GROMACS .gro file of C-alpha atoms in nm:
model
  214
    1MET     CA    1  -7.039   2.256  -2.365
    2THR     CA    2  -7.219   2.004  -2.585
    3GLU     CA    3  -6.995   1.827  -2.835
    4CYS     CA    4  -7.102   1.858  -3.197
    5ARG     CA    5  -7.117   1.510  -3.350
    6HIS     CA    6  -7.205   1.371  -3.693
    7GLU     CA    7  -7.315   1.013  -3.629
    8GLY     CA    8  -7.504   0.955  -3.954
    9PRO     CA    9  -7.352   0.832  -4.279
   10PRO     CA   10  -7.112   1.081  -4.441
   11THR     CA   11  -7.233   1.295  -4.728
   12ALA     CA   12  -7.136   1.281  -5.094
   13ALA     CA   13  -6.931   1.597  -5.037
   14TYR     CA   14  -6.728   1.413  -4.774
   15GLY     CA   15  -6.659   1.136  -5.025
   16ARG     CA   16  -6.526   1.386  -5.278
   17VAL     CA   17  -6.302   1.540  -5.012
   18LEU     CA   18  -6.167   1.195  -4.925
   19TRP     CA   19  -6.075   1.125  -5.289
   20VAL     CA   20  -5.884   1.453  -5.314
   21VAL     CA   21  -5.686   1.399  -4.994
   22LEU     CA   22  -5.624   1.031  -5.079
   23LEU     CA   23  -5.460   1.119  -5.411
   24THR     CA   24  -5.264   1.404  -5.248
   25ASN     CA   25  -5.129   1.171  -4.979
   26ALA     CA   26  -5.039   0.894  -5.225
   27ALA     CA   27  -4.840   1.139  -5.438
   28MET     CA   28  -4.663   1.286  -5.135
   29PHE     CA   29  -4.567   0.937  -5.013
   30VAL     CA   30  -4.375   0.877  -5.335
   31VAL     CA   31  -4.210   1.223  -5.326
   32GLU     CA   32  -4.114   1.214  -4.958
   33MET     CA   33  -3.994   0.853  -4.943
   34THR     CA   34  -3.774   0.911  -5.250
   35ALA     CA   35  -3.629   1.226  -5.092
   36GLY     CA   36  -3.585   1.050  -4.756
   37VAL     CA   37  -3.384   0.766  -4.910
   38ILE     CA   38  -3.172   0.998  -5.124
   39GLY     CA   39  -3.117   1.244  -4.840
   40GLN     CA   40  -3.068   0.972  -4.573
   41SER     CA   41  -3.332   1.134  -4.352
   42VAL     CA   42  -3.519   0.917  -4.102
   43ALA     CA   43  -3.763   1.204  -4.038
   44LEU     CA   44  -3.858   1.229  -4.406
   45GLN     CA   45  -3.897   0.852  -4.433
   46ALA     CA   46  -4.110   0.848  -4.118
   47ASP     CA   47  -4.331   1.124  -4.253
   48ALA     CA   48  -4.357   0.944  -4.588
   49VAL     CA   49  -4.485   0.634  -4.407
   50ASP     CA   50  -4.745   0.862  -4.246
   51PHE     CA   51  -4.859   0.968  -4.593
   52LEU     CA   52  -4.889   0.603  -4.698
   53GLY     CA   53  -5.087   0.521  -4.385
   54ASP     CA   54  -5.315   0.817  -4.444
   55ALA     CA   55  -5.381   0.711  -4.804
   56ALA     CA   56  -5.477   0.365  -4.678
   57THR     CA   57  -5.698   0.524  -4.412
   58TYR     CA   58  -5.886   0.733  -4.668
   59ALA     CA   59  -5.929   0.429  -4.896
   60ILE     CA   60  -6.081   0.223  -4.613
   61THR     CA   61  -6.307   0.513  -4.519
   62LEU     CA   62  -6.434   0.538  -4.878
   63MET     CA   63  -6.515   0.166  -4.871
   64VAL     CA   64  -6.754   0.208  -4.576
   65LEU     CA   65  -6.916   0.537  -4.674
   66GLY     CA   66  -7.286   0.521  -4.596
   67ALA     CA   67  -7.251   0.198  -4.396
   68GLY     CA   68  -7.395   0.154  -4.046
   69ILE     CA   69  -7.212   0.260  -3.732
   70ARG     CA   70  -7.088  -0.095  -3.666
   71TRP     CA   71  -6.914  -0.121  -4.003
   72ARG     CA   72  -6.767   0.227  -3.966
   73ALA     CA   73  -6.642   0.145  -3.617
   74ARG     CA   74  -6.489  -0.180  -3.742
   75ALA     CA   75  -6.314   0.014  -4.019
   76ALA     CA   76  -6.182   0.255  -3.756
   77LEU     CA   77  -6.042  -0.040  -3.560
   78VAL     CA   78  -5.853  -0.157  -3.870
   79LYS     CA   79  -5.722   0.194  -3.930
   80GLY     CA   80  -5.623   0.238  -3.565
   81ALA     CA   81  -5.430  -0.088  -3.580
   82SER     CA   82  -5.257   0.016  -3.904
   83MET     CA   83  -5.163   0.353  -3.754
   84GLY     CA   84  -5.007   0.167  -3.462
   85VAL     CA   85  -4.813  -0.066  -3.694
   86PHE     CA   86  -4.679   0.228  -3.895
   87GLY     CA   87  -4.581   0.400  -3.571
   88LEU     CA   88  -4.388   0.091  -3.457
   89TRP     CA   89  -4.214   0.071  -3.797
   90VAL     CA   90  -4.103   0.432  -3.764
   91LEU     CA   91  -3.983   0.357  -3.411
   92GLY     CA   92  -3.774   0.065  -3.536
   93ASN     CA   93  -3.628   0.274  -3.819
   94SER     CA   94  -3.535   0.546  -3.570
   95VAL     CA   95  -3.359   0.292  -3.347
   96TYR     CA   96  -3.167   0.166  -3.652
   97HIS     CA   97  -3.043   0.518  -3.724
   98VAL     CA   98  -2.931   0.556  -3.363
   99MET     CA   99  -2.714   0.248  -3.409
  100PHE     CA  100  -2.595   0.350  -3.758
  101PRO     CA  101  -2.613   0.730  -3.776
  102ALA     CA  102  -2.571   0.917  -4.104
  103GLU     CA  103  -2.594   1.293  -4.152
  104PRO     CA  104  -2.898   1.374  -4.370
  105ASP     CA  105  -2.924   1.644  -4.637
  106ALA     CA  106  -3.064   1.941  -4.442
  107VAL     CA  107  -3.158   2.143  -4.751
  108LEU     CA  108  -3.351   1.853  -4.905
  109MET     CA  109  -3.519   1.787  -4.570
  110GLY     CA  110  -3.633   2.147  -4.536
  111GLY     CA  111  -3.759   2.181  -4.891
  112VAL     CA  112  -3.954   1.855  -4.902
  113GLY     CA  113  -4.077   1.908  -4.546
  114THR     CA  114  -4.221   2.245  -4.647
  115LEU     CA  115  -4.394   2.090  -4.950
  116ALA     CA  116  -4.538   1.816  -4.727
  117LEU     CA  117  -4.660   2.075  -4.477
  118ALA     CA  118  -4.847   2.260  -4.752
  119ALA     CA  119  -5.009   1.934  -4.867
  120ASN     CA  120  -5.119   1.844  -4.515
  121ILE     CA  121  -5.253   2.190  -4.433
  122PHE     CA  122  -5.458   2.165  -4.751
  123ALA     CA  123  -5.591   1.822  -4.645
  124ALA     CA  124  -5.656   1.931  -4.286
  125LEU     CA  125  -5.853   2.236  -4.400
  126MET     CA  126  -6.068   2.019  -4.627
  127LEU     CA  127  -6.137   1.772  -4.345
  128PHE     CA  128  -6.181   2.026  -4.065
  129ALA     CA  129  -6.562   2.028  -4.085
  130TYR     CA  130  -6.572   1.650  -4.024
  131ARG     CA  131  -6.334   1.634  -3.727
  132ASP     CA  132  -6.602   1.568  -3.461
  133GLY     CA  133  -6.782   1.277  -3.625
  134ASP     CA  134  -6.770   0.911  -3.529
  135SER     CA  135  -6.446   0.714  -3.473
  136ASN     CA  136  -6.409   0.652  -3.847
  137MET     CA  137  -6.429   1.022  -3.936
  138ARG     CA  138  -6.223   1.113  -3.630
  139SER     CA  139  -5.940   0.884  -3.744
  140VAL     CA  140  -5.930   1.061  -4.081
  141TRP     CA  141  -5.902   1.402  -3.917
  142LEU     CA  142  -5.631   1.281  -3.676
  143CYS     CA  143  -5.422   1.151  -3.966
  144SER     CA  144  -5.410   1.490  -4.138
  145ARG     CA  145  -5.363   1.682  -3.813
  146ASN     CA  146  -5.076   1.457  -3.703
  147ASP     CA  147  -4.903   1.486  -4.038
  148ALA     CA  148  -4.916   1.866  -4.029
  149ILE     CA  149  -4.757   1.858  -3.681
  150ALA     CA  150  -4.497   1.609  -3.804
  151ASN     CA  151  -4.411   1.831  -4.101
  152LEU     CA  152  -4.336   2.122  -3.868
  153ALA     CA  153  -4.110   1.890  -3.671
  154VAL     CA  154  -3.931   1.779  -3.990
  155ILE     CA  155  -3.863   2.141  -4.085
  156ALA     CA  156  -3.733   2.209  -3.733
  157ALA     CA  157  -3.512   1.899  -3.758
  158ALA     CA  158  -3.373   2.022  -4.092
  159SER     CA  159  -3.276   2.348  -3.924
  160GLY     CA  160  -3.116   2.153  -3.637
  161VAL     CA  161  -2.918   1.931  -3.873
  162TRP     CA  162  -2.798   2.236  -4.070
  163ALA     CA  163  -2.698   2.425  -3.754
  164THR     CA  164  -2.524   2.136  -3.577
  165THR     CA  165  -2.406   1.919  -3.871
  166SER     CA  166  -2.540   1.631  -3.661
  167PRO     CA  167  -2.796   1.360  -3.746
  168TRP     CA  168  -2.952   1.361  -3.398
  169PRO     CA  169  -3.223   1.624  -3.458
  170ASP     CA  170  -3.341   1.411  -3.751
  171VAL     CA  171  -3.347   1.094  -3.539
  172ALA     CA  172  -3.525   1.272  -3.253
  173VAL     CA  173  -3.806   1.379  -3.486
  174GLY     CA  174  -3.835   1.019  -3.608
  175PHE     CA  175  -3.900   0.910  -3.250
  176ALA     CA  176  -4.151   1.194  -3.201
  177ILE     CA  177  -4.347   1.097  -3.514
  178ALA     CA  178  -4.353   0.735  -3.397
  179GLY     CA  179  -4.498   0.842  -3.061
  180LEU     CA  180  -4.759   1.060  -3.230
  181ASN     CA  181  -4.877   0.770  -3.446
  182VAL     CA  182  -4.899   0.524  -3.158
  183SER     CA  183  -5.089   0.777  -2.944
  184ALA     CA  184  -5.339   0.852  -3.222
  185ALA     CA  185  -5.384   0.479  -3.286
  186ALA     CA  186  -5.472   0.419  -2.921
  187HIS     CA  187  -5.725   0.708  -2.929
  188VAL     CA  188  -5.900   0.579  -3.242
  189ILE     CA  189  -5.912   0.219  -3.114
  190ARG     CA  190  -6.059   0.323  -2.777
  191ARG     CA  191  -6.327   0.530  -2.948
  192ALA     CA  192  -6.413   0.256  -3.198
  193VAL     CA  193  -6.440  -0.007  -2.924
  194GLY     CA  194  -6.675   0.223  -2.732
  195GLU     CA  195  -6.894   0.272  -3.039
  196LEU     CA  196  -6.909  -0.101  -3.105
  197ALA     CA  197  -7.007  -0.166  -2.745
  198ALA     CA  198  -7.279   0.101  -2.760
  199ALA     CA  199  -7.416  -0.044  -3.085
  200MET     CA  200  -7.452  -0.396  -2.946
  201PRO     CA  201  -7.819  -0.501  -2.913
  202GLU     CA  202  -7.959  -0.540  -2.566
  203PRO     CA  203  -7.965  -0.907  -2.460
  204GLY     CA  204  -8.315  -1.051  -2.460
  205PRO     CA  205  -8.462  -1.289  -2.202
  206PRO     CA  206  -8.337  -1.649  -2.210
  207GLU     CA  207  -8.523  -1.882  -2.443
  208GLY     CA  208  -8.822  -2.032  -2.268
  209ALA     CA  209  -8.826  -1.778  -1.989
  210PRO     CA  210  -9.171  -1.642  -1.896
  211SER     CA  211  -9.239  -1.293  -2.022
  212SER     CA  212  -9.283  -1.021  -1.764
  213PRO     CA  213  -9.640  -0.897  -1.706
  214ASP     CA  214  -9.740  -0.563  -1.855
   0.00000   0.00000   0.00000
């Protein structure tokens, strides 16, 4: 089956969608990080970092709207690298909580996780039509998709913490979110590198070399 692609510059409608999801993600970062610190939840803090990374991703995407494929692919490389860095930060935070475990607030985790899920479903639905574009647009879609998956995991972890009175479901979800971010980062970087390679001009003949006859 032929893949539907949108290689041209994004539309004005796409720009408006990006502004909406950027502001939504920035607000949710503040809400979820505050709740994660108060509730001692590594999963909430990890998901909050995802929201921050997504907001940065949308901001970079807005900066290169309408630019050529090379600039959009370069922006995707920056975003892929940032997604990887955020994933490694979450991984380190999860390791810290393995060494120094603390039981999180399951009720706060579940409530804020549900709010975050609603925000990410809203963002994912708005971005769904642009999911098969170039690496830059693809990275935006992956951010929202990954966060919606992570929110489901946070809610499941809240249930696990409540049922077991143990911090380990929370820590396990932190590790899962870290893996999801690193995997998505690798996907975006591979696709952006491929687009940059395809956009490179064909090398011409060496200077001074005779031209080939017609």
